[in-house]
Short mmCIF file of C-alpha atoms and ligand atoms in Angstrom, two decimals:
data_model
loop_
_atom_site.label_atom_id
_atom_site.label_comp_id
_atom_site.label_asym_id
_atom_site.label_seq_id
_atom_site.Cartn_x
_atom_site.Cartn_y
_atom_site.Cartn_z
CA MET A 1498 24.35 -8.58 12.46
CA LYS A 1499 22.84 -11.82 12.60
CA LEU A 1500 19.14 -12.13 12.25
CA THR A 1501 16.49 -15.15 12.33
CA LEU A 1502 13.73 -14.62 9.59
CA ARG A 1503 10.54 -16.52 9.76
CA VAL A 1504 9.40 -16.02 6.29
CA TRP A 1505 5.70 -17.44 5.04
CA ARG A 1506 6.47 -19.66 2.43
CA GLN A 1507 3.14 -20.54 0.20
CA ALA A 1508 3.57 -22.42 -3.23
CA GLY A 1509 0.40 -20.82 -4.46
CA PRO A 1510 -2.97 -19.42 -4.03
CA ASP A 1511 -4.75 -22.55 -3.10
CA VAL A 1512 -2.15 -24.38 -1.10
CA ALA A 1513 -1.19 -24.01 2.86
CA GLY A 1514 1.37 -21.69 3.83
CA THR A 1515 3.40 -21.83 6.93
CA LEU A 1516 6.67 -19.85 8.17
CA VAL A 1517 10.11 -21.37 7.55
CA GLU A 1518 12.98 -20.55 9.45
CA TYR A 1519 16.10 -18.89 8.09
CA ALA A 1520 19.35 -17.60 9.56
CA VAL A 1521 21.22 -14.75 8.11
CA ASP A 1522 24.67 -14.21 10.02
CA ASP A 1523 26.40 -11.81 7.89
CA ALA A 1524 23.72 -8.83 7.55
CA SER A 1525 24.75 -5.20 7.51
CA PRO A 1526 22.75 -2.61 9.34
CA ASP A 1527 23.16 -0.37 6.15
CA MET A 1528 21.48 -3.06 4.20
CA SER A 1529 17.61 -2.32 3.08
CA PHE A 1530 15.15 -5.13 4.11
CA LEU A 1531 14.75 -6.15 0.44
CA GLU A 1532 18.58 -6.33 0.04
CA LEU A 1533 18.48 -8.72 3.00
CA LEU A 1534 15.95 -10.74 0.83
CA ASP A 1535 18.05 -10.29 -1.84
CA VAL A 1536 20.92 -11.69 0.04
CA LEU A 1537 19.12 -14.93 1.72
CA ASN A 1538 17.57 -15.71 -1.62
CA GLN A 1539 21.21 -15.46 -3.26
CA ARG A 1540 22.04 -18.64 -0.90
CA LEU A 1541 19.02 -20.25 -1.59
CA ILE A 1542 19.45 -20.45 -5.36
CA GLU A 1543 22.92 -21.66 -4.81
CA GLU A 1544 21.68 -24.22 -2.56
CA GLY A 1545 19.28 -25.57 -4.74
CA GLU A 1546 16.14 -24.00 -3.20
CA GLU A 1547 13.12 -22.21 -4.44
CA PRO A 1548 13.82 -18.38 -3.77
CA ILE A 1549 11.24 -16.52 -1.74
CA ALA A 1550 8.82 -14.41 -3.65
CA PHE A 1551 7.95 -10.35 -3.19
CA ASP A 1552 7.13 -7.75 -4.84
CA HIS A 1553 9.22 -4.89 -5.56
CA ASP A 1554 9.99 -2.08 -8.23
CA CYS A 1555 11.81 1.16 -7.88
CA ARG A 1556 13.22 0.57 -4.24
CA GLU A 1557 12.76 4.04 -4.11
CA GLY A 1558 9.43 4.35 -1.86
CA ILE A 1559 7.79 5.89 -4.93
CA CYS A 1560 6.04 3.06 -6.68
CA GLY A 1561 3.92 1.32 -3.91
CA SER A 1562 5.09 -2.59 -5.05
CA CYS A 1563 6.90 -3.38 -2.33
CA GLY A 1564 5.30 -4.60 1.47
CA VAL A 1565 5.54 -7.14 3.76
CA VAL A 1566 4.29 -7.56 7.37
CA ILE A 1567 7.21 -7.59 9.82
CA ASN A 1568 6.23 -8.78 13.53
CA GLY A 1569 3.01 -7.98 12.80
CA ARG A 1570 3.43 -4.30 11.73
CA ALA A 1571 2.78 -3.48 8.24
CA HIS A 1572 6.66 -2.23 6.27
CA GLY A 1573 8.11 -3.20 9.72
CA PRO A 1574 8.63 -0.79 12.69
CA GLU A 1575 9.35 2.45 10.73
CA ARG A 1576 6.87 4.29 8.68
CA THR A 1577 8.11 3.86 5.40
CA THR A 1578 8.16 1.52 2.61
CA THR A 1579 9.58 -2.00 2.98
CA CYS A 1580 12.17 -1.14 0.44
CA GLN A 1581 13.52 1.99 2.20
CA LEU A 1582 13.36 0.11 5.98
CA HIS A 1583 16.95 -0.42 6.73
CA LEU A 1584 18.27 -3.08 8.85
CA ARG A 1585 19.62 -0.51 11.48
CA SER A 1586 15.90 -0.39 12.78
CA PHE A 1587 16.54 -4.12 14.17
CA ARG A 1588 18.87 -5.43 16.82
CA ASP A 1589 21.57 -7.97 16.46
CA GLY A 1590 20.08 -11.27 17.09
CA ASP A 1591 16.27 -10.11 16.41
CA VAL A 1592 13.76 -12.79 15.10
CA LEU A 1593 11.69 -11.37 12.24
CA ASP A 1594 8.38 -12.59 11.41
CA VAL A 1595 7.94 -11.99 7.68
CA GLU A 1596 4.76 -12.53 6.24
CA PRO A 1597 2.30 -10.91 2.97
CA TRP A 1598 -0.38 -8.85 3.50
CA ARG A 1599 -3.03 -10.25 5.09
CA ALA A 1600 -6.49 -9.28 3.99
CA SER A 1601 -9.48 -10.77 2.08
CA GLY A 1602 -9.35 -8.25 -0.55
CA PHE A 1603 -5.35 -9.11 -1.19
CA PRO A 1604 -5.24 -12.88 -1.71
CA VAL A 1605 -1.79 -14.70 -1.71
CA ILE A 1606 -0.31 -15.51 -5.08
CA LYS A 1607 3.01 -16.67 -3.83
CA ASP A 1608 5.49 -16.71 -0.40
CA LEU A 1609 4.74 -12.73 0.06
CA VAL A 1610 3.29 -11.55 -3.13
CA VAL A 1611 -0.47 -10.85 -2.91
CA ASP A 1612 -3.00 -9.70 -5.44
CA ARG A 1613 -3.83 -6.10 -5.32
CA SER A 1614 -5.27 -5.65 -8.57
CA ALA A 1615 -8.62 -4.95 -6.39
CA PHE A 1616 -7.01 -1.56 -5.94
CA ASP A 1617 -6.67 -0.79 -9.85
CA ARG A 1618 -10.23 -1.78 -10.20
CA ILE A 1619 -11.41 0.96 -7.44
CA VAL A 1620 -9.07 3.77 -9.48
CA GLN A 1621 -10.54 2.33 -12.47
CA SER A 1622 -13.92 2.38 -11.56
CA GLY A 1623 -14.31 6.06 -10.65
CA GLY A 1624 -10.93 7.81 -11.66
CA TYR A 1625 -11.90 8.53 -15.22
CA VAL A 1626 -11.64 12.61 -15.98
CA THR A 1627 -13.16 14.18 -18.84
CA ALA A 1628 -11.09 17.02 -19.10
CA PRO A 1629 -9.35 17.17 -22.34
CA THR A 1630 -5.58 16.29 -22.09
CA GLY A 1631 -3.50 17.58 -24.92
CA SER A 1632 -0.63 19.73 -24.52
CA ALA A 1633 -0.01 21.26 -20.97
CA PRO A 1634 -2.53 24.16 -20.79
CA GLU A 1635 -1.90 27.45 -20.15
CA ALA A 1636 -1.28 27.29 -16.14
CA HIS A 1637 -3.75 30.22 -15.00
CA ALA A 1638 -6.48 28.82 -17.44
CA THR A 1639 -8.14 26.77 -14.66
CA PRO A 1640 -7.68 28.77 -11.32
CA VAL A 1641 -7.34 26.27 -8.50
CA PRO A 1642 -7.42 27.72 -4.90
CA LYS A 1643 -4.33 27.01 -2.63
CA PRO A 1644 -6.30 25.07 -0.16
CA ALA A 1645 -7.75 22.68 -2.93
CA ALA A 1646 -4.25 22.64 -4.48
CA ASP A 1647 -2.76 21.68 -1.07
CA LEU A 1648 -5.00 18.94 -0.33
CA ALA A 1649 -5.52 17.28 -3.47
CA PHE A 1650 -1.50 16.94 -3.42
CA ASP A 1651 -1.15 15.86 0.00
CA ASN A 1652 -3.65 12.72 -1.26
CA ALA A 1653 -1.89 12.08 -4.43
CA THR A 1654 1.02 11.41 -2.53
CA CYS A 1655 -0.75 7.72 -2.12
CA ILE A 1656 1.49 5.13 -3.90
CA GLY A 1657 -1.07 2.62 -3.18
CA CYS A 1658 1.08 0.14 -1.46
CA GLY A 1659 -1.75 -1.47 0.64
CA ALA A 1660 -0.24 -1.34 3.95
CA CYS A 1661 -3.42 0.91 5.25
CA VAL A 1662 -5.38 -2.24 4.43
CA ALA A 1663 -2.90 -4.74 5.64
CA ALA A 1664 -2.57 -2.85 9.02
CA CYS A 1665 -6.48 -2.57 9.79
CA PRO A 1666 -8.44 -5.03 11.33
CA ASN A 1667 -11.10 -4.89 9.41
CA GLY A 1668 -9.32 -4.93 6.28
CA SER A 1669 -10.57 -1.76 4.95
CA ALA A 1670 -9.49 -0.08 2.10
CA MET A 1671 -11.29 3.28 2.92
CA LEU A 1672 -7.48 5.44 3.54
CA PHE A 1673 -6.43 4.32 0.15
CA THR A 1674 -10.37 5.04 -1.83
CA SER A 1675 -10.37 8.32 0.37
CA ALA A 1676 -7.08 9.56 -0.86
CA LYS A 1677 -8.13 8.80 -4.53
CA VAL A 1678 -11.32 10.87 -3.97
CA ALA A 1679 -9.76 13.50 -1.73
CA HIS A 1680 -7.23 13.79 -4.76
CA LEU A 1681 -9.77 14.30 -7.78
CA ASN A 1682 -12.78 15.40 -6.40
CA THR A 1683 -11.20 18.47 -4.72
CA LEU A 1684 -9.68 19.87 -8.04
CA PRO A 1685 -11.77 21.71 -10.50
CA GLN A 1686 -10.52 19.22 -13.51
CA GLY A 1687 -12.28 16.45 -11.23
CA ARG A 1688 -15.86 18.04 -10.69
CA PRO A 1689 -17.61 16.96 -13.43
CA GLU A 1690 -17.89 13.38 -11.95
CA ARG A 1691 -17.60 14.32 -8.43
CA GLU A 1692 -20.71 12.31 -7.53
CA THR A 1693 -20.15 9.46 -9.86
CA ARG A 1694 -16.45 8.92 -8.91
CA VAL A 1695 -17.27 8.33 -5.30
CA LEU A 1696 -20.17 6.16 -5.75
CA ASP A 1697 -18.51 4.23 -8.15
CA MET A 1698 -15.44 3.59 -6.45
CA VAL A 1699 -17.00 2.88 -2.83
CA GLU A 1700 -19.25 0.40 -4.43
CA THR A 1701 -16.14 -1.20 -5.95
CA MET A 1702 -14.49 -1.06 -2.82
CA ASP A 1703 -17.20 -3.05 -1.13
CA ALA A 1704 -17.72 -5.57 -3.58
CA GLU A 1705 -13.87 -6.23 -3.92
CA GLY A 1706 -14.11 -7.43 -0.22
CA PHE A 1707 -12.77 -4.82 1.85
CA GLY A 1708 -14.11 -4.22 5.26
CA GLY A 1709 -15.59 -0.73 6.64
CA CYS A 1710 -13.71 1.87 8.42
CA THR A 1711 -14.48 1.80 12.35
CA ASN A 1712 -11.79 4.76 13.09
CA THR A 1713 -9.04 2.50 14.47
CA GLY A 1714 -6.31 4.59 13.13
CA GLU A 1715 -3.88 1.51 12.32
CA CYS A 1716 -3.69 2.50 8.50
CA VAL A 1717 -2.69 6.16 9.15
CA ALA A 1718 0.15 4.80 11.41
CA SER A 1719 1.33 2.43 8.99
CA CYS A 1720 0.68 5.05 5.74
CA PRO A 1721 4.54 5.81 4.48
CA LYS A 1722 2.99 8.74 2.81
CA GLY A 1723 1.24 10.05 5.79
CA ILE A 1724 -2.34 10.25 4.39
CA PRO A 1725 -4.37 11.58 6.99
CA LEU A 1726 -7.60 10.18 8.55
CA ALA A 1727 -9.25 13.35 7.84
CA SER A 1728 -9.38 12.12 3.95
CA ILE A 1729 -11.65 9.41 5.13
CA THR A 1730 -14.04 12.26 6.64
CA THR A 1731 -13.73 13.53 3.02
CA LEU A 1732 -14.78 10.45 1.45
CA ASN A 1733 -17.83 9.99 4.04
CA ARG A 1734 -18.66 13.65 3.03
CA GLU A 1735 -18.13 13.11 -0.44
CA PHE A 1736 -20.08 10.11 -0.74
CA LEU A 1737 -23.36 11.16 1.75
CA ARG A 1738 -23.47 14.53 -0.60
CA ALA A 1739 -23.54 12.20 -3.85
CA SER A 1740 -26.12 9.74 -2.22
CA ARG A 1741 -28.43 12.62 -1.18
CA ARG A 1742 -28.13 14.32 -4.65
CA ARG A 1743 -28.72 11.09 -6.81
FE1 LIG B 1139 8.82 1.07 -4.89
FE2 LIG B 1139 8.88 0.03 -2.37
S1 LIG B 1139 9.48 -0.76 -4.23
S2 LIG B 1139 7.92 1.64 -3.29
#
């Protein structure tokens, strides 16, 4: 199949970028989107041009490293990660605008690569758990109610890819932060830091330049792991509770 890619090229954080057009005539519908970029990069290298910089690691939809905006949609037209998006999701002859995540909390480093270390700092500010971690404890030593275990597991599937931020018109990181808070605050092991965790994570989220949530739901529509909007409700509830207790 033939595709025309208009890829955001930006040499560094402090220089202007622009969309550069590339034609790919020999793409296979079975290729992943990242394999398409590999093929294009191979050609660029052979022609003596600078290859397109993009993030990736596992290419299995589990690490959260990859992520580009394709025709205005984070991770493209399917609800999956960019590495798990295949070209059969497009039509022969399509023109695809490929851009990095656009958010003030994610400054562009180069081409399609953005700095997502703000997510690390949010987790770092509130992710500490004082429960001893030695060898695996006896399974029934700490009873975890089934609803709490299910909620925690559902939220633990967040891979921190940043699509929620990229999709949100406010550049909000509340879906990401809410997944971490709902995951850790729900389990008994995370209870000792329940209040400091949510207060510190929200404070860091704000300080990193992410916007607030106005319930547009774009984050949920683009989340490859299906983190629900209800997690933001949990975050707000935990935040209000902790604020009042403080
Ligand atoms: Fe790991 Fe896409 S490269 S989720």
